[in-house]
Amino acid sequence: MQKVSRIVFEPALWVSTVCCLLLATAGCNRDEPVQAVATESATAQTETAAAASERPNVLMIAVDDLNDWVGYTGVNPSTITPNIDALAASGTAFTNAFTQYPVCGPSRASVFAGLLPGTLGFTSQPKDSNVPEVAQEFGTPLLHSYFAQHGYKTMAVGKLLHRHIPQGSVDESGGRGDWDRLEDGERLNWDTDRTMTDWGVYPYPEEEMSDPMAAKWAVERLQEDHDKPFMLMVGFLRPHVPWYSPQRWFDALGDPADLHLPPYKPDDHDDLTEYVVSASVAKDYPRTEWAIETGQWDDIVHAYLAAVHFVDHYIGQVLDALAESHYADNTIVVLWSDHGYLVGEKNTFQKHNLWERSGKVPLIVAGPGVPKGETRKQQAGLIDIYPTLLDLADLPENPVNAGHSLVPLLDDATMEWEYPVITQWRRNRDNWDRRGQAVQMGEWRYSLYGDGSEELYNHAEDPNEWTNLAADPETAAQYREMMDRLKTHLPADFYTMTPR
C-alpha cells in the first residue's frame, strides 16, 4: 500500500509592517511601487477589527492541468463535472481565459505575485520560497499575504505554488500530499524518467490519495468558527499526470470506445517552422499517431476524463461544506486551473507550448454580488485574479499588479475589453533555447518566437488552429498590420532576459 508523504507546516501568523517591507526591498530602484504598497500596508494595520469582519471571505480552488473539458463549456461532451458546473451556474464563468505560462510553477507564481512570469524571471519551476523573495524586489507581497495585511486569516492546503505555499506565510497549513504514483516506480503504459505521464487504474485506497485528504482538511476548516474573515486556498493535484484514478471513476464514464476524442489533423505541423515545432512538442511524450496505431488514444482520454471526474467530486465536497456553513452567503469563490492540456490535438499529449489547448483554462468567480449563471467571452488571464479578488473584497488596489480587475466585466457583459492576455513560454533542454510569446485578443491569437517565426489563428473560424495565417504569404500580407499591432503588446525583453 502506497503511503502518502505529507509536509505539514506549523501554523504561523504572517505579520507585515512598513518597516520590513522597506528593508526587504531596499536598493531595488523601484521606489514608487514600494512606497505605494508600503502605504497601503500601513493603512491596513490601522483598520479596526469591526471593519475587517464585514469583509467577505475568500475560497480559492486551484486545479492542476485541467483544460476546458468541463461540462459548462461543451467542449468535450463526455466529461462529467457536475460540481464545477454547479459552481459556474452559481456565478460567472470566463470562457476565454488563459494562463500566463503553460507550466505549473511559473503560472502559479504569476497568479500569486500578480506579475508576468518573464517579469519575475521564472521560466522553470521555482521553489516556493523564491516567489515571495522575487515579488518583494518589485515591492509587492503575494496575494494571500496582501489579504493577511488587511486583517484576513489565511489557510492553505494542497498544491498552490509549485509545491505548496511558502513556509510560515499562512496562519494554518494542511501541507501537501504526493503525486499518488505506483509503488516502486511501476509504470502501466508509458515508461520514461523525463515525464510522469502514465495512465490506468489506481489500485490503492482512495481515501489515502492526496486530493481526498486535501478536501477533508478544507472541509474541516469550513466547519470551524473563525473570528475574522478568512482566505482559504485549496489546491488539487488531478488531473496532473500520472492519470491514475480509482476504478469507479473509469466505470462512471462507460466504454472508452464511446468517448469523444478531440480533433486531430495528421499534417497539422506542415505550416509551422522547425523552431516552432521544436519549441512546442516535447519528444518524451506520447504522439497521437502512436496512440492511434496502438489503440491507446481511447484509453488515454478515458484516464484523463476519469481524473477530471475524480477531482470534480472532491471539489464538490469543499463546495458542499461551504454551502452548509454559515459562511455561504458571504464568501467569494474563485476556481482556476494553472494551464490547459493537449490530449491528442497537435499530435501530442502535453502542455509546454503556446497553442490554445495548452493555454485555455477554466476560470469561475462566484459569491456576493457576482452574476449567477452567466458567462463572459472577453479574454481574461489568470494574472487578473489578484486584482479581481482585491476589488471584490473591497481592499485597496495593489498598484504593482500587472493584471486588471475583472469586476467591470462582471458588471457589464457587453463591455469592450481592451486588455490583451499574454502567455509566455521557454523550452531550455539539450543545450538549446527556444522562446515565444502569444497574445490573445478576442478570437485572435498571435504568437512570436525567438527566431521571428509567427503564428496567427482566428478561433472564430479555426478553433482547432489548423491554419496558420502567418505562414501563407498572401494571408500574412493581408493580416500584417494586425499582427504588428498585436506584437506591440509582447514584452520585447522576454526574448533576451536571463532566467533566474
Short mmCIF file of C-alpha atoms in Angstrom, two decimals:
data_model
loop_
_atom_site.label_atom_id
_atom_site.label_comp_id
_atom_site.label_asym_id
_atom_site.label_seq_id
_atom_site.Cartn_x
_atom_site.Cartn_y
_atom_site.Cartn_z
CA MET A 1 0.00 0.00 0.00
CA GLN A 2 1.36 3.36 -1.00
CA LYS A 3 1.96 5.84 1.76
CA VAL A 4 1.18 9.48 1.14
CA SER A 5 4.00 11.72 2.31
CA ARG A 6 2.78 14.92 3.90
CA ILE A 7 4.60 18.16 4.59
CA VAL A 8 2.77 19.96 7.36
CA PHE A 9 3.93 23.40 8.33
CA GLU A 10 3.49 24.75 11.82
CA PRO A 11 0.80 27.44 11.97
CA ALA A 12 2.39 30.87 11.83
CA LEU A 13 0.85 34.29 11.88
CA TRP A 14 2.02 36.38 8.95
CA VAL A 15 2.98 39.82 10.22
CA SER A 16 3.78 42.57 7.76
CA THR A 17 4.90 46.06 8.59
CA VAL A 18 6.03 49.03 6.61
CA CYS A 19 9.50 48.67 8.08
CA CYS A 20 10.09 45.08 6.96
CA LEU A 21 8.68 45.75 3.53
CA LEU A 22 11.08 48.63 3.01
CA LEU A 23 14.02 46.60 4.30
CA ALA A 24 13.18 43.71 2.00
CA THR A 25 13.04 45.96 -1.00
CA ALA A 26 15.91 48.31 -0.20
CA GLY A 27 18.08 49.15 -3.17
CA CYS A 28 15.75 47.73 -5.81
CA ASN A 29 15.28 51.11 -7.51
CA ARG A 30 11.54 50.71 -7.62
CA ASP A 31 10.77 53.35 -5.01
CA GLU A 32 7.37 54.38 -6.32
CA PRO A 33 5.65 50.93 -6.20
CA VAL A 34 7.38 50.06 -2.95
CA GLN A 35 6.14 53.24 -1.31
CA ALA A 36 2.65 52.67 -2.70
CA VAL A 37 2.32 49.17 -1.31
CA ALA A 38 4.00 50.16 1.95
CA THR A 39 1.48 52.95 2.37
CA GLU A 40 -1.37 50.52 1.79
CA SER A 41 0.19 48.15 4.34
CA ALA A 42 0.34 50.92 6.94
CA THR A 43 -3.27 51.82 6.20
CA ALA A 44 -4.26 48.16 6.54
CA GLN A 45 -2.80 47.92 10.01
CA THR A 46 -4.94 50.79 11.26
CA GLU A 47 -8.18 49.13 10.24
CA THR A 48 -10.45 48.17 13.07
CA ALA A 49 -11.43 44.59 13.70
CA ALA A 50 -15.06 45.57 13.14
CA ALA A 51 -14.34 46.92 9.65
CA ALA A 52 -12.37 43.81 8.71
CA SER A 53 -15.09 41.49 9.98
CA GLU A 54 -17.55 42.93 7.50
CA ARG A 55 -15.47 41.88 4.54
CA PRO A 56 -16.27 38.71 2.56
CA ASN A 57 -14.32 35.51 2.98
CA VAL A 58 -12.42 34.06 0.03
CA LEU A 59 -12.32 30.43 -1.06
CA MET A 60 -9.74 29.83 -3.79
CA ILE A 61 -9.70 26.46 -5.58
CA ALA A 62 -6.72 25.72 -7.83
CA VAL A 63 -6.81 22.67 -10.10
CA ASP A 64 -3.72 21.18 -11.74
CA ASP A 65 -3.54 20.66 -15.54
CA LEU A 66 -7.30 20.98 -16.08
CA ASN A 67 -8.10 22.11 -19.61
CA ASP A 68 -11.55 23.34 -20.61
CA TRP A 69 -13.04 19.84 -20.70
CA VAL A 70 -15.64 20.82 -18.12
CA GLY A 71 -19.34 20.40 -18.67
CA TYR A 72 -20.42 24.03 -18.87
CA THR A 73 -18.11 24.74 -21.85
CA GLY A 74 -19.49 21.92 -24.02
CA VAL A 75 -16.01 21.33 -25.46
CA ASN A 76 -15.98 17.61 -24.66
CA PRO A 77 -19.46 16.12 -24.21
CA SER A 78 -18.04 13.03 -22.49
CA THR A 79 -16.73 14.88 -19.44
CA ILE A 80 -18.53 14.59 -16.09
CA THR A 81 -18.08 17.65 -13.84
CA PRO A 82 -21.36 18.31 -12.02
CA ASN A 83 -19.76 20.23 -9.16
CA ILE A 84 -17.67 22.58 -11.27
CA ASP A 85 -20.74 23.07 -13.47
CA ALA A 86 -22.84 23.90 -10.41
CA LEU A 87 -20.27 26.50 -9.35
CA ALA A 88 -20.43 28.04 -12.83
CA ALA A 89 -24.23 28.12 -12.57
CA SER A 90 -23.96 29.95 -9.25
CA GLY A 91 -21.50 32.53 -10.58
CA THR A 92 -19.85 33.76 -13.76
CA ALA A 93 -17.52 31.73 -15.98
CA PHE A 94 -14.90 33.37 -18.17
CA THR A 95 -14.89 31.19 -21.26
CA ASN A 96 -11.91 32.85 -22.96
CA ALA A 97 -9.44 32.68 -20.07
CA PHE A 98 -5.76 31.86 -20.48
CA THR A 99 -2.70 31.06 -18.42
CA GLN A 100 0.40 33.26 -18.48
CA TYR A 101 2.71 30.23 -18.75
CA PRO A 102 1.94 26.64 -19.83
CA VAL A 103 3.84 25.01 -16.94
CA CYS A 104 2.76 24.79 -13.30
CA GLY A 105 5.40 26.72 -11.36
CA PRO A 106 5.74 29.92 -13.42
CA SER A 107 1.97 30.06 -13.97
CA ARG A 108 1.22 29.83 -10.27
CA ALA A 109 3.97 32.29 -9.34
CA SER A 110 2.35 34.74 -11.75
CA VAL A 111 -1.06 34.28 -10.13
CA PHE A 112 0.24 34.86 -6.61
CA ALA A 113 2.65 37.70 -7.46
CA GLY A 114 0.36 39.42 -9.95
CA LEU A 115 3.20 39.80 -12.47
CA LEU A 116 4.12 38.09 -15.73
CA PRO A 117 6.46 35.08 -15.40
CA GLY A 118 9.03 36.84 -17.59
CA THR A 119 8.96 39.87 -15.33
CA LEU A 120 9.63 37.61 -12.35
CA GLY A 121 12.32 35.77 -14.32
CA PHE A 122 10.68 32.36 -13.84
CA THR A 123 10.76 30.05 -16.87
CA SER A 124 11.19 26.79 -14.94
CA GLN A 125 9.83 25.52 -11.64
CA PRO A 126 10.75 27.99 -8.86
CA LYS A 127 10.98 26.95 -5.25
CA ASP A 128 8.04 28.24 -3.22
CA SER A 129 10.40 30.27 -1.05
CA ASN A 130 11.82 32.09 -4.09
CA VAL A 131 8.48 33.52 -5.19
CA PRO A 132 7.89 35.99 -2.31
CA GLU A 133 11.56 36.97 -2.37
CA VAL A 134 11.36 37.95 -6.04
CA ALA A 135 7.95 39.59 -5.59
CA GLN A 136 9.46 41.74 -2.83
CA GLU A 137 12.03 43.01 -5.34
CA PHE A 138 9.10 44.56 -7.17
CA GLY A 139 7.59 45.92 -3.96
CA THR A 140 4.64 43.56 -3.74
CA PRO A 141 3.51 40.81 -1.35
CA LEU A 142 1.97 37.59 -2.62
CA LEU A 143 -1.81 37.53 -2.94
CA HIS A 144 -2.56 35.77 0.34
CA SER A 145 -0.06 37.93 2.22
CA TYR A 146 -1.80 41.04 0.94
CA PHE A 147 -5.07 39.72 2.37
CA ALA A 148 -3.30 38.93 5.64
CA GLN A 149 -2.05 42.51 5.82
CA HIS A 150 -5.67 43.64 5.64
CA GLY A 151 -6.92 41.56 8.54
CA TYR A 152 -7.61 38.17 6.96
CA LYS A 153 -6.87 34.78 8.42
CA THR A 154 -5.07 32.74 5.77
CA MET A 155 -5.25 28.96 5.38
CA ALA A 156 -3.82 26.68 2.71
CA VAL A 157 -3.76 23.03 1.70
CA GLY A 158 -2.53 21.21 -1.38
CA LYS A 159 -0.69 22.47 -4.44
CA LEU A 160 -0.90 26.26 -4.76
CA LEU A 161 2.56 27.38 -5.83
CA HIS A 162 4.68 24.68 -7.44
CA ARG A 163 4.91 22.71 -4.21
CA HIS A 164 2.55 24.23 -1.64
CA ILE A 165 2.90 27.73 -0.17
CA PRO A 166 5.94 29.49 1.36
CA GLN A 167 6.58 28.21 4.85
CA GLY A 168 5.24 30.50 7.54
CA SER A 169 3.24 32.67 5.13
CA VAL A 170 -0.19 31.45 6.26
CA ASP A 171 -1.88 31.09 9.62
CA GLU A 172 -2.73 27.43 9.06
CA SER A 173 -1.34 24.90 6.60
CA GLY A 174 -2.56 21.42 5.80
CA GLY A 175 0.56 20.72 3.77
CA ARG A 176 0.51 18.83 0.50
CA GLY A 177 0.50 15.18 -0.42
CA ASP A 178 2.45 13.44 -3.17
CA TRP A 179 1.53 12.57 -6.76
CA ASP A 180 -0.13 9.22 -5.92
CA ARG A 181 2.16 7.17 -8.10
CA LEU A 182 2.51 3.41 -8.03
CA GLU A 183 4.85 1.60 -5.67
CA ASP A 184 8.48 1.04 -6.64
CA GLY A 185 8.19 3.32 -9.65
CA GLU A 186 5.97 0.89 -11.52
CA ARG A 187 4.55 2.11 -14.85
CA LEU A 188 1.48 0.83 -16.65
CA ASN A 189 1.69 2.22 -20.17
CA TRP A 190 4.38 4.88 -20.64
CA ASP A 191 7.84 4.37 -19.19
CA THR A 192 10.34 7.24 -19.21
CA ASP A 193 12.05 9.25 -16.50
CA ARG A 194 11.53 12.51 -18.43
CA THR A 195 7.81 12.72 -17.63
CA MET A 196 5.36 11.31 -15.08
CA THR A 197 2.92 10.66 -17.94
CA ASP A 198 1.15 7.32 -17.50
CA TRP A 199 -2.44 6.18 -17.27
CA GLY A 200 -4.54 3.47 -15.70
CA VAL A 201 -6.43 2.41 -12.60
CA TYR A 202 -5.13 3.46 -9.18
CA PRO A 203 -5.01 0.27 -7.06
CA TYR A 204 -4.64 1.70 -3.54
CA PRO A 205 -7.25 3.09 -1.10
CA GLU A 206 -8.88 6.23 -2.48
CA GLU A 207 -9.15 7.89 0.91
CA GLU A 208 -5.34 7.89 1.20
CA MET A 209 -4.87 9.86 -2.00
CA SER A 210 -3.74 13.46 -1.81
CA ASP A 211 -6.86 15.15 -3.18
CA PRO A 212 -9.35 13.45 -0.83
CA MET A 213 -7.09 14.35 2.10
CA ALA A 214 -6.83 17.98 0.97
CA ALA A 215 -10.60 18.19 0.58
CA LYS A 216 -11.11 16.72 4.05
CA TRP A 217 -8.78 19.31 5.61
CA ALA A 218 -10.57 22.16 3.80
CA VAL A 219 -14.00 20.87 4.83
CA GLU A 220 -12.89 20.82 8.46
CA ARG A 221 -11.78 24.45 8.22
CA LEU A 222 -15.17 25.46 6.82
CA GLN A 223 -16.88 23.72 9.72
CA GLU A 224 -14.96 25.80 12.26
CA ASP A 225 -15.75 29.22 13.65
CA HIS A 226 -13.32 31.96 12.64
CA ASP A 227 -13.14 35.28 14.44
CA LYS A 228 -12.20 37.29 11.35
CA PRO A 229 -12.63 36.98 7.58
CA PHE A 230 -10.58 34.21 6.05
CA MET A 231 -8.88 33.29 2.83
CA LEU A 232 -8.93 29.52 2.37
CA MET A 233 -6.81 28.23 -0.52
CA VAL A 234 -7.27 24.65 -1.70
CA GLY A 235 -5.06 23.10 -4.37
CA PHE A 236 -5.94 19.83 -6.11
CA LEU A 237 -3.40 17.66 -7.97
CA ARG A 238 -5.54 15.83 -10.51
CA PRO A 239 -5.77 15.78 -13.48
CA HIS A 240 -1.98 16.29 -13.45
CA VAL A 241 -0.12 13.20 -14.61
CA PRO A 242 0.03 10.39 -13.82
CA TRP A 243 -3.60 9.84 -14.84
CA TYR A 244 -4.29 7.25 -12.15
CA SER A 245 -7.77 7.20 -10.62
CA PRO A 246 -9.72 4.51 -8.74
CA GLN A 247 -11.79 2.15 -10.87
CA ARG A 248 -15.16 3.74 -10.07
CA TRP A 249 -14.23 6.94 -11.89
CA PHE A 250 -13.40 4.97 -15.03
CA ASP A 251 -16.62 2.98 -14.72
CA ALA A 252 -18.72 6.14 -14.50
CA LEU A 253 -17.56 7.15 -17.99
CA GLY A 254 -18.53 3.88 -19.63
CA ASP A 255 -16.85 2.22 -22.60
CA PRO A 256 -13.74 4.17 -23.64
CA ALA A 257 -14.59 3.46 -27.27
CA ASP A 258 -17.71 5.62 -26.87
CA LEU A 259 -15.88 8.68 -25.53
CA HIS A 260 -15.49 11.87 -27.53
CA LEU A 261 -11.97 12.28 -28.94
CA PRO A 262 -10.60 15.73 -29.70
CA PRO A 263 -9.97 16.83 -33.30
CA TYR A 264 -6.71 15.70 -34.88
CA LYS A 265 -5.12 16.56 -38.23
CA PRO A 266 -2.11 14.43 -39.23
CA ASP A 267 -0.45 17.21 -41.26
CA ASP A 268 -1.17 19.90 -38.66
CA HIS A 269 2.51 20.88 -38.34
CA ASP A 270 3.10 21.43 -42.05
CA ASP A 271 2.58 25.21 -41.84
CA LEU A 272 4.92 25.64 -38.85
CA THR A 273 8.64 26.29 -38.80
CA GLU A 274 11.10 23.85 -37.27
CA TYR A 275 11.70 26.35 -34.46
CA VAL A 276 8.01 26.40 -33.55
CA VAL A 277 7.67 22.61 -33.62
CA SER A 278 10.81 22.03 -31.55
CA ALA A 279 9.68 24.67 -29.07
CA SER A 280 6.20 23.17 -28.83
CA VAL A 281 6.42 19.37 -28.99
CA ALA A 282 8.24 17.56 -26.20
CA LYS A 283 9.94 14.46 -27.54
CA ASP A 284 9.43 12.33 -24.41
CA TYR A 285 5.62 12.43 -24.51
CA PRO A 286 3.23 10.16 -26.44
CA ARG A 287 2.37 11.06 -30.03
CA THR A 288 -1.19 10.88 -31.29
CA GLU A 289 -0.11 8.86 -34.32
CA TRP A 290 1.39 6.31 -31.90
CA ALA A 291 -1.75 6.33 -29.75
CA ILE A 292 -3.88 5.64 -32.83
CA GLU A 293 -1.61 2.85 -34.10
CA THR A 294 -1.54 1.13 -30.71
CA GLY A 295 -5.21 1.68 -29.89
CA GLN A 296 -4.31 3.68 -26.79
CA TRP A 297 -5.97 7.02 -27.60
CA ASP A 298 -9.36 5.97 -26.22
CA ASP A 299 -7.68 4.73 -23.04
CA ILE A 300 -5.68 7.94 -22.56
CA VAL A 301 -8.78 10.11 -22.96
CA HIS A 302 -10.61 7.73 -20.62
CA ALA A 303 -7.91 8.16 -17.98
CA TYR A 304 -7.77 11.96 -18.31
CA LEU A 305 -11.56 12.24 -18.04
CA ALA A 306 -11.58 9.83 -15.07
CA ALA A 307 -9.06 12.09 -13.31
CA VAL A 308 -11.24 15.12 -14.10
CA HIS A 309 -14.36 13.38 -12.77
CA PHE A 310 -12.42 12.28 -9.67
CA VAL A 311 -11.18 15.78 -8.82
CA ASP A 312 -14.59 17.31 -9.53
CA HIS A 313 -16.04 15.04 -6.82
CA TYR A 314 -13.62 16.35 -4.18
CA ILE A 315 -14.08 19.93 -5.31
CA GLY A 316 -17.76 19.25 -4.71
CA GLN A 317 -17.07 18.18 -1.13
CA VAL A 318 -15.47 21.55 -0.41
CA LEU A 319 -18.23 23.49 -2.15
CA ASP A 320 -20.89 21.49 -0.29
CA ALA A 321 -19.19 22.24 3.02
CA LEU A 322 -19.24 25.94 2.18
CA ALA A 323 -22.92 25.78 1.23
CA GLU A 324 -23.74 24.09 4.54
CA SER A 325 -21.75 26.58 6.60
CA HIS A 326 -22.71 29.98 7.96
CA TYR A 327 -20.14 31.45 5.57
CA ALA A 328 -22.17 30.53 2.49
CA ASP A 329 -23.66 33.97 1.86
CA ASN A 330 -20.50 35.95 2.47
CA THR A 331 -17.77 34.07 0.62
CA ILE A 332 -16.20 34.83 -2.73
CA VAL A 333 -15.25 31.67 -4.61
CA VAL A 334 -12.72 31.57 -7.44
CA LEU A 335 -11.81 28.37 -9.28
CA TRP A 336 -8.98 28.21 -11.80
CA SER A 337 -6.56 25.83 -13.45
CA ASP A 338 -2.89 26.68 -13.90
CA HIS A 339 -2.93 25.92 -17.65
CA GLY A 340 -4.60 23.77 -20.27
CA TYR A 341 -3.55 20.45 -21.77
CA LEU A 342 -3.44 18.75 -25.15
CA VAL A 343 -4.95 15.26 -25.14
CA GLY A 344 -4.12 14.27 -28.71
CA GLU A 345 -4.55 17.57 -30.51
CA LYS A 346 -1.44 18.73 -32.42
CA ASN A 347 -0.09 15.16 -32.39
CA THR A 348 0.90 15.19 -28.73
CA PHE A 349 -0.23 14.69 -25.12
CA GLN A 350 1.29 17.53 -23.07
CA LYS A 351 1.26 21.21 -22.08
CA HIS A 352 4.53 23.17 -22.72
CA ASN A 353 3.59 25.30 -25.75
CA LEU A 354 1.76 28.43 -26.85
CA TRP A 355 -1.14 26.73 -28.61
CA GLU A 356 -4.64 27.47 -27.42
CA ARG A 357 -5.17 23.99 -25.99
CA SER A 358 -2.24 24.44 -23.59
CA GLY A 359 -3.29 27.94 -22.61
CA LYS A 360 -7.04 27.89 -22.19
CA VAL A 361 -8.31 27.33 -18.65
CA PRO A 362 -11.50 27.26 -16.60
CA LEU A 363 -11.96 30.46 -14.59
CA ILE A 364 -15.08 30.85 -12.44
CA VAL A 365 -15.98 33.58 -9.96
CA ALA A 366 -18.97 33.30 -7.61
CA GLY A 367 -20.17 34.96 -4.45
CA PRO A 368 -21.90 38.09 -3.16
CA GLY A 369 -22.86 40.43 -5.98
CA VAL A 370 -21.50 38.20 -8.75
CA PRO A 371 -24.00 37.48 -11.57
CA LYS A 372 -25.32 33.92 -11.45
CA GLY A 373 -25.32 31.51 -14.36
CA GLU A 374 -23.60 33.91 -16.75
CA THR A 375 -20.52 33.73 -18.97
CA ARG A 376 -18.09 36.30 -20.26
CA LYS A 377 -16.47 35.83 -23.65
CA GLN A 378 -13.91 38.63 -23.34
CA GLN A 379 -10.31 37.47 -22.97
CA ALA A 380 -9.09 37.17 -19.39
CA GLY A 381 -5.88 35.99 -17.76
CA LEU A 382 -5.01 34.23 -14.55
CA ILE A 383 -2.93 37.30 -13.79
CA ASP A 384 -6.25 39.12 -13.35
CA ILE A 385 -7.21 37.01 -10.31
CA TYR A 386 -5.15 39.08 -7.85
CA PRO A 387 -6.69 42.50 -8.66
CA THR A 388 -10.15 40.96 -9.11
CA LEU A 389 -10.17 39.46 -5.61
CA LEU A 390 -8.96 42.73 -4.10
CA ASP A 391 -11.78 44.53 -5.90
CA LEU A 392 -14.45 42.04 -4.82
CA ALA A 393 -13.24 42.17 -1.21
CA ASP A 394 -13.19 45.97 -1.29
CA LEU A 395 -9.49 46.09 -0.45
CA PRO A 396 -7.17 48.82 -1.72
CA GLU A 397 -5.77 48.04 -5.14
CA ASN A 398 -2.16 46.90 -5.41
CA PRO A 399 -0.53 49.28 -7.90
CA VAL A 400 2.16 46.74 -8.78
CA ASN A 401 -0.36 44.28 -10.25
CA ALA A 402 0.13 43.76 -13.98
CA GLY A 403 -3.35 42.29 -14.41
CA HIS A 404 -6.71 44.04 -14.34
CA SER A 405 -9.77 43.60 -12.16
CA LEU A 406 -12.48 41.68 -13.99
CA VAL A 407 -15.21 43.29 -11.89
CA PRO A 408 -16.14 45.73 -14.69
CA LEU A 409 -16.85 42.72 -16.90
CA LEU A 410 -18.94 41.14 -14.15
CA ASP A 411 -20.95 44.35 -14.07
CA ASP A 412 -21.31 44.68 -17.85
CA ALA A 413 -21.21 41.64 -20.12
CA THR A 414 -21.17 43.80 -23.25
CA MET A 415 -18.15 45.91 -22.29
CA GLU A 416 -15.36 46.24 -24.84
CA TRP A 417 -12.29 44.84 -23.09
CA GLU A 418 -9.10 46.48 -24.28
CA TYR A 419 -6.64 44.39 -22.29
CA PRO A 420 -4.99 41.53 -24.22
CA VAL A 421 -3.80 38.37 -22.47
CA ILE A 422 -0.14 37.36 -22.78
CA THR A 423 1.22 33.82 -22.49
CA GLN A 424 4.97 33.23 -22.36
CA TRP A 425 7.00 30.07 -22.96
CA ARG A 426 10.63 28.95 -22.95
CA ARG A 427 11.98 25.47 -23.66
CA ASN A 428 15.56 25.02 -22.50
CA ARG A 429 16.80 21.48 -22.88
CA ASP A 430 19.64 19.66 -24.59
CA ASN A 431 21.77 22.80 -24.92
CA TRP A 432 19.33 24.91 -26.89
CA ASP A 433 16.92 27.64 -26.01
CA ARG A 434 13.51 28.19 -27.63
CA ARG A 435 11.29 31.11 -26.60
CA GLY A 436 7.96 32.53 -27.63
CA GLN A 437 5.05 34.66 -26.53
CA ALA A 438 1.40 34.65 -27.52
CA VAL A 439 -1.18 37.39 -27.25
CA GLN A 440 -4.93 36.71 -27.17
CA MET A 441 -7.28 39.48 -28.24
CA GLY A 442 -10.86 38.38 -28.73
CA GLU A 443 -10.89 35.48 -31.20
CA TRP A 444 -7.38 36.26 -32.46
CA ARG A 445 -4.22 34.53 -31.18
CA TYR A 446 -0.83 35.72 -32.38
CA SER A 447 2.49 34.12 -31.38
CA LEU A 448 6.01 35.42 -31.97
CA TYR A 449 9.06 33.21 -31.41
CA GLY A 450 12.70 33.93 -30.71
CA ASP A 451 13.79 33.38 -34.31
CA GLY A 452 11.00 35.57 -35.70
CA SER A 453 8.63 32.71 -36.53
CA GLU A 454 4.97 33.66 -36.27
CA GLU A 455 1.59 32.03 -35.83
CA LEU A 456 -1.79 33.68 -36.28
CA TYR A 457 -5.15 31.98 -35.75
CA ASN A 458 -8.74 33.16 -35.88
CA HIS A 459 -10.53 30.99 -33.32
CA ALA A 460 -13.95 32.02 -34.59
CA GLU A 461 -13.19 30.39 -37.96
CA ASP A 462 -10.43 27.97 -36.98
CA PRO A 463 -11.00 26.76 -33.40
CA ASN A 464 -8.52 23.89 -33.86
CA GLU A 465 -5.69 26.15 -35.03
CA TRP A 466 -5.19 24.13 -38.18
CA THR A 467 -4.45 27.08 -40.49
CA ASN A 468 -1.54 29.32 -39.58
CA LEU A 469 -2.44 32.57 -41.31
CA ALA A 470 1.09 33.87 -40.79
CA ALA A 471 2.60 31.04 -42.83
CA ASP A 472 0.95 31.78 -46.17
CA PRO A 473 2.46 34.87 -47.85
CA GLU A 474 -0.91 36.06 -49.11
CA THR A 475 -2.75 35.88 -45.79
CA ALA A 476 0.34 37.09 -43.93
CA ALA A 477 0.32 40.24 -46.05
CA GLN A 478 -3.43 40.60 -45.51
CA TYR A 479 -3.06 40.50 -41.71
CA ARG A 480 0.37 42.13 -41.41
CA GLU A 481 -0.93 45.34 -39.88
CA MET A 482 -2.93 43.45 -37.25
CA MET A 483 -0.02 41.16 -36.39
CA ASP A 484 2.29 44.14 -35.97
CA ARG A 485 -0.28 45.77 -33.73
CA LEU A 486 -0.64 42.63 -31.58
CA LYS A 487 3.14 42.30 -31.44
CA THR A 488 3.39 45.61 -29.59
CA HIS A 489 1.76 44.00 -26.53
CA LEU A 490 4.57 41.43 -26.15
CA PRO A 491 7.43 42.40 -23.80
CA ALA A 492 10.48 42.55 -26.07
CA ASP A 493 12.94 41.77 -23.26
CA PHE A 494 11.48 38.29 -22.73
CA TYR A 495 13.42 37.01 -25.75
CA THR A 496 16.76 38.06 -24.27
CA MET A 497 16.20 38.02 -20.49
CA THR A 498 18.32 35.78 -18.29
CA PRO A 499 16.04 33.48 -16.29
CA ARG A 500 16.57 33.05 -12.58
#
